[in-house]
Short mmCIF file of C-alpha atoms and ligand atoms in Angstrom, two decimals:
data_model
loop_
_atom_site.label_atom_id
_atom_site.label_comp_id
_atom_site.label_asym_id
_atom_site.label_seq_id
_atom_site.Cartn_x
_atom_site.Cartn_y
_atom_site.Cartn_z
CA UNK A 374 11.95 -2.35 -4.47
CA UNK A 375 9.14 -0.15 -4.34
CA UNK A 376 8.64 2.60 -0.95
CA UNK A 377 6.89 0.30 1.83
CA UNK A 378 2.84 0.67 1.58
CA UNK A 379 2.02 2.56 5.02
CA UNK A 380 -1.26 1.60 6.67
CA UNK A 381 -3.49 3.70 9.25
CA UNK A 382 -5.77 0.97 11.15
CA UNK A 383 -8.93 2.73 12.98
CA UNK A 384 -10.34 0.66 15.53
CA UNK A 385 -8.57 -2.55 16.87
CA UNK A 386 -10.96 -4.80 18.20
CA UNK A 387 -12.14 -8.38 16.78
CA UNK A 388 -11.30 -7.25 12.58
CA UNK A 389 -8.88 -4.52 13.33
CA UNK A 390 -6.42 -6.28 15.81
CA UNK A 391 -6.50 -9.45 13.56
CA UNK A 392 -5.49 -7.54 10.64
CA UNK A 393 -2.46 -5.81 12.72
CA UNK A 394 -1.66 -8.69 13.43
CA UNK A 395 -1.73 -10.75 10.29
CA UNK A 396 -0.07 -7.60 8.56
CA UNK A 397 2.57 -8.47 11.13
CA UNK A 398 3.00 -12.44 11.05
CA UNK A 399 2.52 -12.71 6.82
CA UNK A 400 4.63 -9.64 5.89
CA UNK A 401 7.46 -11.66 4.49
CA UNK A 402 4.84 -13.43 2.29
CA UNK A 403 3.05 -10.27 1.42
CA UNK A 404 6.24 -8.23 0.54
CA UNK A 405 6.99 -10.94 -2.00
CA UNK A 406 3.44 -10.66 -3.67
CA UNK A 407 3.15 -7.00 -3.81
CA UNK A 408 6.50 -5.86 -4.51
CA UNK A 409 6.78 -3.83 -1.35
CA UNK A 410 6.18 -3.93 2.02
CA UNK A 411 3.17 -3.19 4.17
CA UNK A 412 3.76 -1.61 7.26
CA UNK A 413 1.35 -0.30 9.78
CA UNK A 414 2.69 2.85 10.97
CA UNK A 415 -0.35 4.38 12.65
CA UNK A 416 -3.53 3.32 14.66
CA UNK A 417 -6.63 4.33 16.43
CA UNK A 418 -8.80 3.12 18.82
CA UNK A 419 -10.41 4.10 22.36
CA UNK A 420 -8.29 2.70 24.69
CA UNK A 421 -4.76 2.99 24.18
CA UNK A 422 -3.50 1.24 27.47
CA UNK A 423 -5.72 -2.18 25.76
CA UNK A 424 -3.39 -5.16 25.12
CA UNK A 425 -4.27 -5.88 21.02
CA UNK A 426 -2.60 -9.37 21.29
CA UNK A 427 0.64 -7.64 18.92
CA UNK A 428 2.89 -5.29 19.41
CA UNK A 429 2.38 -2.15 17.52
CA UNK A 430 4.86 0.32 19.60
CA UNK A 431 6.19 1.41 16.19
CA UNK A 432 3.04 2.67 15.01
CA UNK A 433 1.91 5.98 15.89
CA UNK A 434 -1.05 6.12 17.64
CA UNK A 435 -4.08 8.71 17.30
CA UNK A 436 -6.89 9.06 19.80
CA UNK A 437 -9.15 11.06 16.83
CA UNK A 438 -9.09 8.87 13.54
CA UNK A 439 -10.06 11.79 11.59
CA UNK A 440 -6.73 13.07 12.50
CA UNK A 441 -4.94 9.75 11.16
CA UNK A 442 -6.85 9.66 8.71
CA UNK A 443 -5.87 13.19 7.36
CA UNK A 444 -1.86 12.74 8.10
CA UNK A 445 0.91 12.33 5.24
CA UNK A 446 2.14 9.15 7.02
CA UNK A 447 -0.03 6.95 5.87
CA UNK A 448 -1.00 5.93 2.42
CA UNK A 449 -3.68 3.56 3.09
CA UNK A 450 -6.64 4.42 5.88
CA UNK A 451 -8.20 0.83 7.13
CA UNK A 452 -11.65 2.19 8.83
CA UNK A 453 -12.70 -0.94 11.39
CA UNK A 454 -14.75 1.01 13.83
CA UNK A 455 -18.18 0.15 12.54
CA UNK A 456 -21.38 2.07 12.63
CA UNK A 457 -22.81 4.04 9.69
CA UNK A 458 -22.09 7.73 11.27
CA UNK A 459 -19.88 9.17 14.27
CA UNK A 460 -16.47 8.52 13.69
CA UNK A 461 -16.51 5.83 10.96
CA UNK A 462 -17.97 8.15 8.81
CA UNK A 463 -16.25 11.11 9.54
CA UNK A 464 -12.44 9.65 9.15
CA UNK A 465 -13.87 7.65 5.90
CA UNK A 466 -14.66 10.82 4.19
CA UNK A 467 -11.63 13.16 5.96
CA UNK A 468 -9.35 9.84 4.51
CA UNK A 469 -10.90 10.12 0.47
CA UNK A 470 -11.01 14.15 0.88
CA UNK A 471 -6.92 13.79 2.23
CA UNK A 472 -6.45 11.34 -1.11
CA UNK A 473 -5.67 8.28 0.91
CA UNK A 474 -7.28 4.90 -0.63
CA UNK A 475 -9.62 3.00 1.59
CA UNK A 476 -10.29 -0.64 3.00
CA UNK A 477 -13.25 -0.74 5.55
CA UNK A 478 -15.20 -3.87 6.38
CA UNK A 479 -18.43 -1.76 7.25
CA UNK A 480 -21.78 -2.56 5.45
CA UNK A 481 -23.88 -0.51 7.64
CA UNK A 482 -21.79 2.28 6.26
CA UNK A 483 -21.34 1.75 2.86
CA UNK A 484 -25.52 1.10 2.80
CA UNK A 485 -26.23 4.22 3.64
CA UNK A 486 -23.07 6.55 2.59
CA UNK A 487 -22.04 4.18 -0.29
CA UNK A 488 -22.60 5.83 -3.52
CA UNK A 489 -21.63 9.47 -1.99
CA UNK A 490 -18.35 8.07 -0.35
CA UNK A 491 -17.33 6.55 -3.86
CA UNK A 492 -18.17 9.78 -6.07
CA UNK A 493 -15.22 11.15 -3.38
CA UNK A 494 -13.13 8.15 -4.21
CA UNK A 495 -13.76 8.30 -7.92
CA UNK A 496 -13.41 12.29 -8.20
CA UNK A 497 -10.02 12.15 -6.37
CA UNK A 498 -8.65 8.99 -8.08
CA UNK A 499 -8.09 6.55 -5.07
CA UNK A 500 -9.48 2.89 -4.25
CA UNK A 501 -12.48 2.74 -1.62
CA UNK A 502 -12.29 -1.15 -1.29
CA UNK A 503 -14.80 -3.37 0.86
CA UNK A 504 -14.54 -6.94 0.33
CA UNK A 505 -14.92 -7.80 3.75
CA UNK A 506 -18.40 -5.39 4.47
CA UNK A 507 -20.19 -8.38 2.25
CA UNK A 508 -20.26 -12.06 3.56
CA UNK A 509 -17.04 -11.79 5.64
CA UNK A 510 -14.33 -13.60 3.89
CA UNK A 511 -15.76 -15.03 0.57
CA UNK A 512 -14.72 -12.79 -2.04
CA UNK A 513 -17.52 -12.08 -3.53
CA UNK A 514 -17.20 -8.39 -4.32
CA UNK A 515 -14.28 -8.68 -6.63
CA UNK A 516 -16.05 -12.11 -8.19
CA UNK A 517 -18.47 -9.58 -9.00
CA UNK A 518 -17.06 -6.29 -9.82
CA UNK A 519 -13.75 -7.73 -11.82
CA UNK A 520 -14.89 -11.43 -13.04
CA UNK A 521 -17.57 -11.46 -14.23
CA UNK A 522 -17.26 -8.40 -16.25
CA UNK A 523 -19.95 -8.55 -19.56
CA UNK A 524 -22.30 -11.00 -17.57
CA UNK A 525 -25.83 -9.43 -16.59
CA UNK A 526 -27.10 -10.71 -13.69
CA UNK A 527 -30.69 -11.90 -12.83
CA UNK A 528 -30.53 -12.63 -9.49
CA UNK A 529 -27.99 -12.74 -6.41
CA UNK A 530 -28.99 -14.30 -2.79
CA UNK A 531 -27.38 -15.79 -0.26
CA UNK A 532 -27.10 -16.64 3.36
CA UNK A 533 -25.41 -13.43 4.53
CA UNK A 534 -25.89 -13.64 8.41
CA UNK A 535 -23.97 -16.37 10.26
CA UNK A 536 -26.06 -15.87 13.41
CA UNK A 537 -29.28 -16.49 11.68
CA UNK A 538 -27.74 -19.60 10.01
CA UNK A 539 -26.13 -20.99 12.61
CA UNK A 540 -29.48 -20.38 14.83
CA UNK A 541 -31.60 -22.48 12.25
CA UNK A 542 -29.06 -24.83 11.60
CA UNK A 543 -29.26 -25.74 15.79
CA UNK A 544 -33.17 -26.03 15.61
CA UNK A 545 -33.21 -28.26 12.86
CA UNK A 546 -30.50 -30.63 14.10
CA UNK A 547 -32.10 -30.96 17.42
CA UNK A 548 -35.11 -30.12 17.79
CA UNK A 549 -34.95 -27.14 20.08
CA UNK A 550 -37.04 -23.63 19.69
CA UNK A 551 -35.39 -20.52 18.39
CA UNK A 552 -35.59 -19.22 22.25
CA UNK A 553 -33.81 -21.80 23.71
CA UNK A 554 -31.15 -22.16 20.30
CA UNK A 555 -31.10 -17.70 20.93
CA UNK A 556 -30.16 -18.14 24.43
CA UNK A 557 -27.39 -20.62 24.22
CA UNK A 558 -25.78 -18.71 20.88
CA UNK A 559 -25.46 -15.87 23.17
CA UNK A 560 -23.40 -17.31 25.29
CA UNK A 561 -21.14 -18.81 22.90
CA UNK A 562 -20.57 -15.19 21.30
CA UNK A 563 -22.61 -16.08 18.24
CA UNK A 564 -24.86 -13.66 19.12
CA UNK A 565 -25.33 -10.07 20.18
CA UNK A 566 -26.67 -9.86 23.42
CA UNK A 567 -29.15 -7.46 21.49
CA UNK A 568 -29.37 -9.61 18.76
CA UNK A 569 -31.90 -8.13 17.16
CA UNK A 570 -29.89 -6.44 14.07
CA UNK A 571 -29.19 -9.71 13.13
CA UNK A 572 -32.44 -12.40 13.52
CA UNK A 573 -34.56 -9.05 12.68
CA UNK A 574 -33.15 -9.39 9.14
CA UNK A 575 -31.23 -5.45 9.14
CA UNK A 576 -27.76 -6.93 8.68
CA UNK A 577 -28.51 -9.13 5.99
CA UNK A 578 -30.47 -6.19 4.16
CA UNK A 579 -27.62 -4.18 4.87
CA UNK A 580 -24.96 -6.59 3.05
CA UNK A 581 -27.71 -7.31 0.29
CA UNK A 582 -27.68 -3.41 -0.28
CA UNK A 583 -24.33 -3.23 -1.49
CA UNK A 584 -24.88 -6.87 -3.73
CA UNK A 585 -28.23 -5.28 -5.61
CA UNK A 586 -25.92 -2.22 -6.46
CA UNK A 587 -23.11 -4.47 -8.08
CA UNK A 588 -25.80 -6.65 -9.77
CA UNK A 589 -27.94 -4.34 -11.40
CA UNK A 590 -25.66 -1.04 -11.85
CA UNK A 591 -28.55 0.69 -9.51
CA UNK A 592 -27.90 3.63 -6.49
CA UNK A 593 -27.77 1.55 -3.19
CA UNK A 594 -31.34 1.29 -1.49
CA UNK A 595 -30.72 0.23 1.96
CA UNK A 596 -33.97 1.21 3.09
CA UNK A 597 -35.99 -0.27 0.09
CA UNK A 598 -36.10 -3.92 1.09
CA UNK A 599 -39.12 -6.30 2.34
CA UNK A 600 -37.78 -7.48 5.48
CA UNK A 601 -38.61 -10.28 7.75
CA UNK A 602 -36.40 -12.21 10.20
CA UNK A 603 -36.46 -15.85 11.79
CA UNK A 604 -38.11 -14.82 15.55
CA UNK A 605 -41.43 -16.50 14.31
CA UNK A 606 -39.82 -19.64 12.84
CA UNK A 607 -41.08 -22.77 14.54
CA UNK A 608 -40.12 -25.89 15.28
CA UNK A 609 -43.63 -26.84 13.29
CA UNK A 610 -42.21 -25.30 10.52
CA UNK A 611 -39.19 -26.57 10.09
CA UNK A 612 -40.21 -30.57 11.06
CA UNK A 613 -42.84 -29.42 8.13
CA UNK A 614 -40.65 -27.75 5.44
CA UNK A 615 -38.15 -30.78 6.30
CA UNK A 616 -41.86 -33.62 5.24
CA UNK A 617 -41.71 -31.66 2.09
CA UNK A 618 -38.85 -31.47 1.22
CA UNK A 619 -37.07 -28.08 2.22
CA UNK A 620 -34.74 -26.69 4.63
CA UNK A 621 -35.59 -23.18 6.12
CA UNK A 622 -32.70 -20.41 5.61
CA UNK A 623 -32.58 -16.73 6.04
CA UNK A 624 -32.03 -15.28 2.48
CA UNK A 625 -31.26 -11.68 1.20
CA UNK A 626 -32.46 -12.03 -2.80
CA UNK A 627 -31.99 -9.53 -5.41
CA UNK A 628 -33.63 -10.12 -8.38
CA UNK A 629 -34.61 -8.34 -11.88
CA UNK A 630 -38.60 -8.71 -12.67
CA UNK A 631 -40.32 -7.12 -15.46
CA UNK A 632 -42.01 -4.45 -12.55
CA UNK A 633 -38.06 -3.36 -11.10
CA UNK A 634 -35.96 -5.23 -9.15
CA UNK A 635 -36.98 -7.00 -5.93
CA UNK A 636 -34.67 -6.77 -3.09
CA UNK A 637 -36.40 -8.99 -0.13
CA UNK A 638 -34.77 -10.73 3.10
CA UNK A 639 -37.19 -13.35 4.80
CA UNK A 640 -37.00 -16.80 5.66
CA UNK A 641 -37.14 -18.66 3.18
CA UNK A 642 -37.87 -22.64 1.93
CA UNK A 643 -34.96 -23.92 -0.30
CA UNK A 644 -35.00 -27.59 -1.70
CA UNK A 645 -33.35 -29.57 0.62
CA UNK A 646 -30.74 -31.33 -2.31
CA UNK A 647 -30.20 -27.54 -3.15
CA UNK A 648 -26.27 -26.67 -2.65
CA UNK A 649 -27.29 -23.64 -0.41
CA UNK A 650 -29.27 -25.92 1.57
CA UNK A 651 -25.92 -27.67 2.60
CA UNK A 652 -24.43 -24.20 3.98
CA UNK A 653 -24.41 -24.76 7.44
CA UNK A 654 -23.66 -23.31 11.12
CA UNK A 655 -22.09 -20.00 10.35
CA UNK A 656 -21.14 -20.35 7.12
CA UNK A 657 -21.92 -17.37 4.52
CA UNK A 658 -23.20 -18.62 1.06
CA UNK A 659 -23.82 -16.04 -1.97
CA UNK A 660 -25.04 -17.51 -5.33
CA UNK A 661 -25.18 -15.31 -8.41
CA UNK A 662 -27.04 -16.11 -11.85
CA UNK A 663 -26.41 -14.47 -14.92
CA UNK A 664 -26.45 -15.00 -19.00
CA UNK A 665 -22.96 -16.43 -19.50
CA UNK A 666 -21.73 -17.96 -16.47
CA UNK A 667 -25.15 -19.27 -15.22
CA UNK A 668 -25.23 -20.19 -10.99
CA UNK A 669 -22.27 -19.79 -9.14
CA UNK A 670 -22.29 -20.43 -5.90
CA UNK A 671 -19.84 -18.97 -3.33
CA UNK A 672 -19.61 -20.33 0.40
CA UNK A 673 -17.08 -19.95 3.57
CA UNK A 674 -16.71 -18.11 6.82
CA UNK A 675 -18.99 -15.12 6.91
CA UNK A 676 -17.49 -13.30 10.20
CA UNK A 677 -14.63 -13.46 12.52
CA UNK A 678 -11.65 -12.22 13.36
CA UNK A 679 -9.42 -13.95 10.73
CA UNK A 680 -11.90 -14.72 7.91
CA UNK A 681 -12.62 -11.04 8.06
CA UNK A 682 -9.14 -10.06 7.99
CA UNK A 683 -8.32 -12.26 5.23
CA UNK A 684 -10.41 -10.15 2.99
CA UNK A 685 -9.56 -6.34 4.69
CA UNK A 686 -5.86 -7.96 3.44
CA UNK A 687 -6.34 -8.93 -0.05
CA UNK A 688 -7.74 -5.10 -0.46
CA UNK A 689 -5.26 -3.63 1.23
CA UNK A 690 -2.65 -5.80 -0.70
CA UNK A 691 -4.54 -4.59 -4.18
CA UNK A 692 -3.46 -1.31 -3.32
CA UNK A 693 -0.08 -2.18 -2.85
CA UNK A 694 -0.03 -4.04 -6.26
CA UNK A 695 -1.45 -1.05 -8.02
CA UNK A 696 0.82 1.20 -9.91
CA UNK A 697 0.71 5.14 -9.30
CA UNK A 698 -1.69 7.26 -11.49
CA UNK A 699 -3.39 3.89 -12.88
CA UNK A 700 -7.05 4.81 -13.62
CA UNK A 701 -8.81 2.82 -10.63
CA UNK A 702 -11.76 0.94 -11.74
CA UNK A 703 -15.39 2.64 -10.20
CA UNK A 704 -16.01 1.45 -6.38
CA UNK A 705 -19.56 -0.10 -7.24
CA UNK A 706 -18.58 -1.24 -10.72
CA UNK A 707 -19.88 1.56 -12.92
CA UNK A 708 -18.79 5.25 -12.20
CA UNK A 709 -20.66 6.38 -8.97
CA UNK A 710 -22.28 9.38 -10.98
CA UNK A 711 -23.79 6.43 -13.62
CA UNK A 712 -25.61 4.35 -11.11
CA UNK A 713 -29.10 4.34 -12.16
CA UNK A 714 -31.73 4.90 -9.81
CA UNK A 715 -33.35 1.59 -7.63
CA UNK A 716 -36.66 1.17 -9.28
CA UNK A 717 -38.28 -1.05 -6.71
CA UNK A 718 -40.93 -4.07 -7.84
CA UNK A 719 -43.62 -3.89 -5.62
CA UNK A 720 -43.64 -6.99 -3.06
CA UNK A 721 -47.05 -7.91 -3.59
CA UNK A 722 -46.25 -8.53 -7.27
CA UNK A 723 -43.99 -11.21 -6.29
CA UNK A 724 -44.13 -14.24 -7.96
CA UNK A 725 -43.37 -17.72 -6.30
CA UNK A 726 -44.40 -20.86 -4.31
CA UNK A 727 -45.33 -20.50 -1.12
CA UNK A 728 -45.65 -22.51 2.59
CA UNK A 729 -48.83 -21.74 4.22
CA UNK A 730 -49.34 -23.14 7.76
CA UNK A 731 -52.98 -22.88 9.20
CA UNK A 732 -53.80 -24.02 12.88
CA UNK A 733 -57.51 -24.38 12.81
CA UNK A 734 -60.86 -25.68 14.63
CA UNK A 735 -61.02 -28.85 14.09
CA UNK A 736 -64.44 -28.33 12.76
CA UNK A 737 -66.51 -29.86 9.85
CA UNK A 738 -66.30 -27.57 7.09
CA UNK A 739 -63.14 -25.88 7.74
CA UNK A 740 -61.10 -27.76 4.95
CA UNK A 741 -63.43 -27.11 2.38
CA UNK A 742 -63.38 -23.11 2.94
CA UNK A 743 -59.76 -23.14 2.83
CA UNK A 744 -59.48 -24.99 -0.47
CA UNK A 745 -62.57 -22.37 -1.20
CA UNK A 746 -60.46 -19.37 -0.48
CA UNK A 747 -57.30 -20.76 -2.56
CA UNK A 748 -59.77 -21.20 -5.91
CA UNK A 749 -61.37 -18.21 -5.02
CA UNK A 750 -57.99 -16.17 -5.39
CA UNK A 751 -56.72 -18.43 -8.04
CA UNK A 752 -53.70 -20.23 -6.65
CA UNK A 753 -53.32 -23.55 -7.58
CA UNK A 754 -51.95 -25.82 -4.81
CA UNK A 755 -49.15 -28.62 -5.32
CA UNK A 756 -50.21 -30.10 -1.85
CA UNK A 757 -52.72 -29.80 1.43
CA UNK A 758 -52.41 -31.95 3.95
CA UNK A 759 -53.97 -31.67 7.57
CA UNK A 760 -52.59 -33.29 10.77
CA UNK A 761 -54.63 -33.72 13.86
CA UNK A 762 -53.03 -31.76 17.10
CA UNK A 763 -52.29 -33.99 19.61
CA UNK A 764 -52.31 -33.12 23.60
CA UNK A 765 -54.40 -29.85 25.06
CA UNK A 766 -54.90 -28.55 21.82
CA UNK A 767 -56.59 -31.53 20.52
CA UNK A 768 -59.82 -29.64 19.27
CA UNK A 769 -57.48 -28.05 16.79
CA UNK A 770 -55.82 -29.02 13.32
CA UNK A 771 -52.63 -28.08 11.07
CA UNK A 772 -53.20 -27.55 7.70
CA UNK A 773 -50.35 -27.31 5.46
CA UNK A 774 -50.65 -25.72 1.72
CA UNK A 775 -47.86 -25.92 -0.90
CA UNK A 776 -48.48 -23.67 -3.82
CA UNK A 777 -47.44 -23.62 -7.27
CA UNK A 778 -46.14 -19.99 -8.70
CA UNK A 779 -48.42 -17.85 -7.84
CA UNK A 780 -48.44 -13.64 -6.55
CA UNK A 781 -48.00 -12.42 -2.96
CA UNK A 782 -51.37 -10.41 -3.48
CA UNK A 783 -53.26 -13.50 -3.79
CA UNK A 784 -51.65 -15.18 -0.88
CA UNK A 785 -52.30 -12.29 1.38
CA UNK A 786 -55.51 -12.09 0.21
CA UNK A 787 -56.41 -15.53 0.78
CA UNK A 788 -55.03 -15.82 4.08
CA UNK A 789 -56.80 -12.77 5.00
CA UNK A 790 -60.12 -13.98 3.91
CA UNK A 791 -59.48 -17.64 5.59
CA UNK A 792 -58.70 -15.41 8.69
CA UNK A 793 -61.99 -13.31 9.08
CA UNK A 794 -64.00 -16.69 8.04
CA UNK A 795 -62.87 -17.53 11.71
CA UNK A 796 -61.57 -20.66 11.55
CA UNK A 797 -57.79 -19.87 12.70
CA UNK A 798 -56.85 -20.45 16.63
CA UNK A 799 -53.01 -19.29 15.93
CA UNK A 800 -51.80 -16.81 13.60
CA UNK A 801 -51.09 -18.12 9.76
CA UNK A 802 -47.37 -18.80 9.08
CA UNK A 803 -46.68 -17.87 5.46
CA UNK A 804 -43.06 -19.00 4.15
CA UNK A 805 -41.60 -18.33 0.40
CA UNK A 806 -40.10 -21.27 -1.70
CA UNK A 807 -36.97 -20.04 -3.30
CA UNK A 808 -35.88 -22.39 -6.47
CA UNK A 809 -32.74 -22.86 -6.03
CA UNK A 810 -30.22 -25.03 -7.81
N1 NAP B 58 -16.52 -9.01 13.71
C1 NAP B 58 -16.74 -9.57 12.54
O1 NAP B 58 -16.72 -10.79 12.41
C2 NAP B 58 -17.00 -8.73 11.32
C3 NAP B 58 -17.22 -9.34 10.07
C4 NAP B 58 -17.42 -8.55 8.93
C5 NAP B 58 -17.40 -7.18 9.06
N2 NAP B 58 -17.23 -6.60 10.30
C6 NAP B 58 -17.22 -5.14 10.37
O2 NAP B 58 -15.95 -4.70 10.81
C7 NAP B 58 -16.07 -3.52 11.57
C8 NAP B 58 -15.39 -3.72 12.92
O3 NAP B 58 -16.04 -4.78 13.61
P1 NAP B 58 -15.43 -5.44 14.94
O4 NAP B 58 -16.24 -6.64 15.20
O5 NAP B 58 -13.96 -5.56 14.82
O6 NAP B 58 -15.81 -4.30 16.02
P2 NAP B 58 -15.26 -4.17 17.52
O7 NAP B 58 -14.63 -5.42 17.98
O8 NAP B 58 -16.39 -3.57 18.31
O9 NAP B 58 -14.10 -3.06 17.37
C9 NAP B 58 -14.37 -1.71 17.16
C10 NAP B 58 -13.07 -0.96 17.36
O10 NAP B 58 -13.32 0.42 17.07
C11 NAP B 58 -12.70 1.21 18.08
N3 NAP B 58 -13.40 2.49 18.20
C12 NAP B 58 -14.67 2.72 18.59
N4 NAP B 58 -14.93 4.04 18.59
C13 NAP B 58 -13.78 4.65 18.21
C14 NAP B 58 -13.40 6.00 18.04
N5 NAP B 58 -14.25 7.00 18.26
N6 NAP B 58 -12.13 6.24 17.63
C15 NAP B 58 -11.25 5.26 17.40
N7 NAP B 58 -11.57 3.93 17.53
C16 NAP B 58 -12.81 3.66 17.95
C17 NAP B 58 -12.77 0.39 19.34
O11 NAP B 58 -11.77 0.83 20.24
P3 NAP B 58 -11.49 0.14 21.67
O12 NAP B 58 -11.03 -1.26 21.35
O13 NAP B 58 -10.40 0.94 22.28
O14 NAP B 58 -12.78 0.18 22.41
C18 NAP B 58 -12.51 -1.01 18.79
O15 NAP B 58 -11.14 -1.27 18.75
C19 NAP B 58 -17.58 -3.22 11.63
O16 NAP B 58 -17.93 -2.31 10.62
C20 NAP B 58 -18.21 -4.57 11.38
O17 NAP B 58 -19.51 -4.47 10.82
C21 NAP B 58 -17.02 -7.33 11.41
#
């Protein structure tokens, strides 16, 4: 049999700790699939006194991962500290310098340092592998990178953020406002106590990121996508989107247009007998179209220890598969040094339906100047319906406006003009229709 594959694991917390200790439980299983074993025979983290719920006494431990990630006794460096400098970065870059192969689960990371960290990987011939940084478990990296070589993509989106999902999923089920749905999520450790990386929109960009590069062969442009999260998503919209029709989901969509490519994270309406309107709770979804395959659709656990794991494992067991001085394929799937350079589509060229919700006087005349401001800007509307307000608020009405296709620049300029005309008592809600199989 081959020499065993020795792992370094930095950072043992909710990922790092489950893969110790999945390394530990499945390595009869995992010697017969690789060929060899897979040992962990060094780890990091801040507290070394912390119980990690397995016993690693015959790994050596290091208090500075740089260090581990720089030693000869490990052949494989597992970075699961998180955050896109400070140490995650540092023992990354020490590990591809050293010639050790990579597994890391960390998007924020690989957004920002991606394309630099893999012309290191790529110049000194080793893996940097990251299924897990990208919709938790679901293997969607290697669906993308490996099979679905020759097929061009148009557009990939998905639900990539579990707490967003599973936060929408609660309001629409019962009724409740995203405050009260917020509140009890944080409790049951679905959500940050600062949650706002995650209903903000920032982690789903992040993930996103890393999908647009794979798609479309482009640098990664973390800091080049429209961004809106859920905070302003009512109960009014969702009882509404659910009259027409639609369910309400966060979505990160990356998408080819004859301007560049789009890259845009915002809630979104998706028909409700769409098959990423069924993805529920916490569950991840990513659908990718292309020329040959057409829609595929890829759903499952998003986060957690295990699911997480699961994936940080199958990498990790790739590398154990491969055979020495094989050419590695590129991290991103073309060479790092070939990735062309994001050429963003402007949002306001956009082109789709949209959900336009309008709380108004309820005043003779109002109707008619809305419809006005619609023609006025050319958007054709599939439906407008108004609905009295009932209690306090009764000298007000709802107007709801379905559009067909049309830009974001006429929406924005429609709404604006319906705004200084005066007739608004609430700020406009504007929501994009996402066709979706
Ligand atoms: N949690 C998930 O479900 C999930 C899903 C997908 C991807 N990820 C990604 O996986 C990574 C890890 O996430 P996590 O949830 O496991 O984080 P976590 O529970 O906060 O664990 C972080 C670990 O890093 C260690 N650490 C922090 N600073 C360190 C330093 N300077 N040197 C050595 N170790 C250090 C901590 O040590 P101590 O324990 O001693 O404090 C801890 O063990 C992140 O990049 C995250 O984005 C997580």
């Amino acid at each position: 049999m081959a020499e065993a594959l020795r792992v370094g694991i930095a950072g043992l917390g909710t990922v790092g700790a489950s893969v110790a200790r999945v390394l530990r439980d499945k390595a009869a299983e995992l010697t017969r699939q690789c060929g060899r074993d897979i040992i962990v025979s060094a780890v990091s983290a801040r507290d070394r006194k912390r119980d990690r719920g397995t016993d690693l006494s015959s790994a050596n431990w290091f208090d500075d991962p740089v260090k581990m990630a720089q030693t000869a006794e490990i052949d494989v460096f597992v970075e699961l500290i998180g955050g896109d400098e400070g140490p995650a970065r540092a023992s990354v870059k020490a590990a591809l310098e050293a010639g050790r192969h990579v597994v890391t689960a960390n998007k924020a990371l690989l957004a920002k340092h991606g394309v630099a960290l893999a012309e290191i990987a790529e110049k000194k011939g080793v893996l940097l592998n990251y299924e897990a940084a990208v919709a938790g478990g679901i293997p969607v990296i290697k669906t993308m990178r490996e099979a679905m070589a020759g097929n061009s993509v148009s557009r990939v989106f998905g639900i990539l953020n579990g707490t967003c999902n599973y936060i929408l999923t609660r309001m629409e089920a019962e009724g409740v406002s995203f405050d009260v749905v917020l509140k009890d999520a944080q409790r049951l450790g679905y959500a940050e106590a600062d949650p706002t990386f995650d209903i903000e929109g920032h982690d789903t960009a992040h993930k996103l990121s890393i999908l647009t590069s794979l798609a479309f062969g482009t640098r990664i442009a973390a800091n080049d996508i429209y961004m809106e999260g859920i905070s302003n998503i009512t109960q009014a919209d969702i009882r509404a989107a659910g009259d027409l029709g639609y369910r309400i989901k966060l979505l990160g969509v990356a998408q080819r247009t004859e301007s560049g490519i789009e890259q845009r994270v915002h809630p979104t309406m998706v028909p409700t007998a769409s098959v990423i309107a069924q993805v529920h709770g916490v569950t991840n979804a990513v659908a990718i179209e292309t020329d040959i395959l057409g829609e595929l659709l890829l759903s499952g656990p998003g986060a957690g220890g295990n699911a997480t794991a699961s994936a940080v494992i199958g990498d990790v067991a790739d590398i154990a598969k491969s055979r020495p001085g094989f050419q590695h394929g590129p991290v991103f799937g073309l060479p790092a040094k070939e990735l062309k350079p994001y050429k963003k589509a402007q949002m306001r060229s956009h082109a789709g339906g949209y959900f336009i919700r309008l709380t108004v006087h309820d005043r003779i005349g109002v109707f008619a100047a809305i419809a006005k401001r619609m023609a006025d800007n050319d958007i054709s509307l599939e439906s407008i319906v108004q609905h009295a307000v009932s209690g306090e608020a009764a000298a007000q009405k709802t107007v709801i406006l379905v559009t067909h296709e049309t830009t974001e620049a006429a929406v924005r300029k429609a709404v604006d003009g319906i705004t200084k005309d005066g007739h608004l008592t609430d700020k406009p809600q504007v929501i994009r229709i996402e066709r979706a199989g």
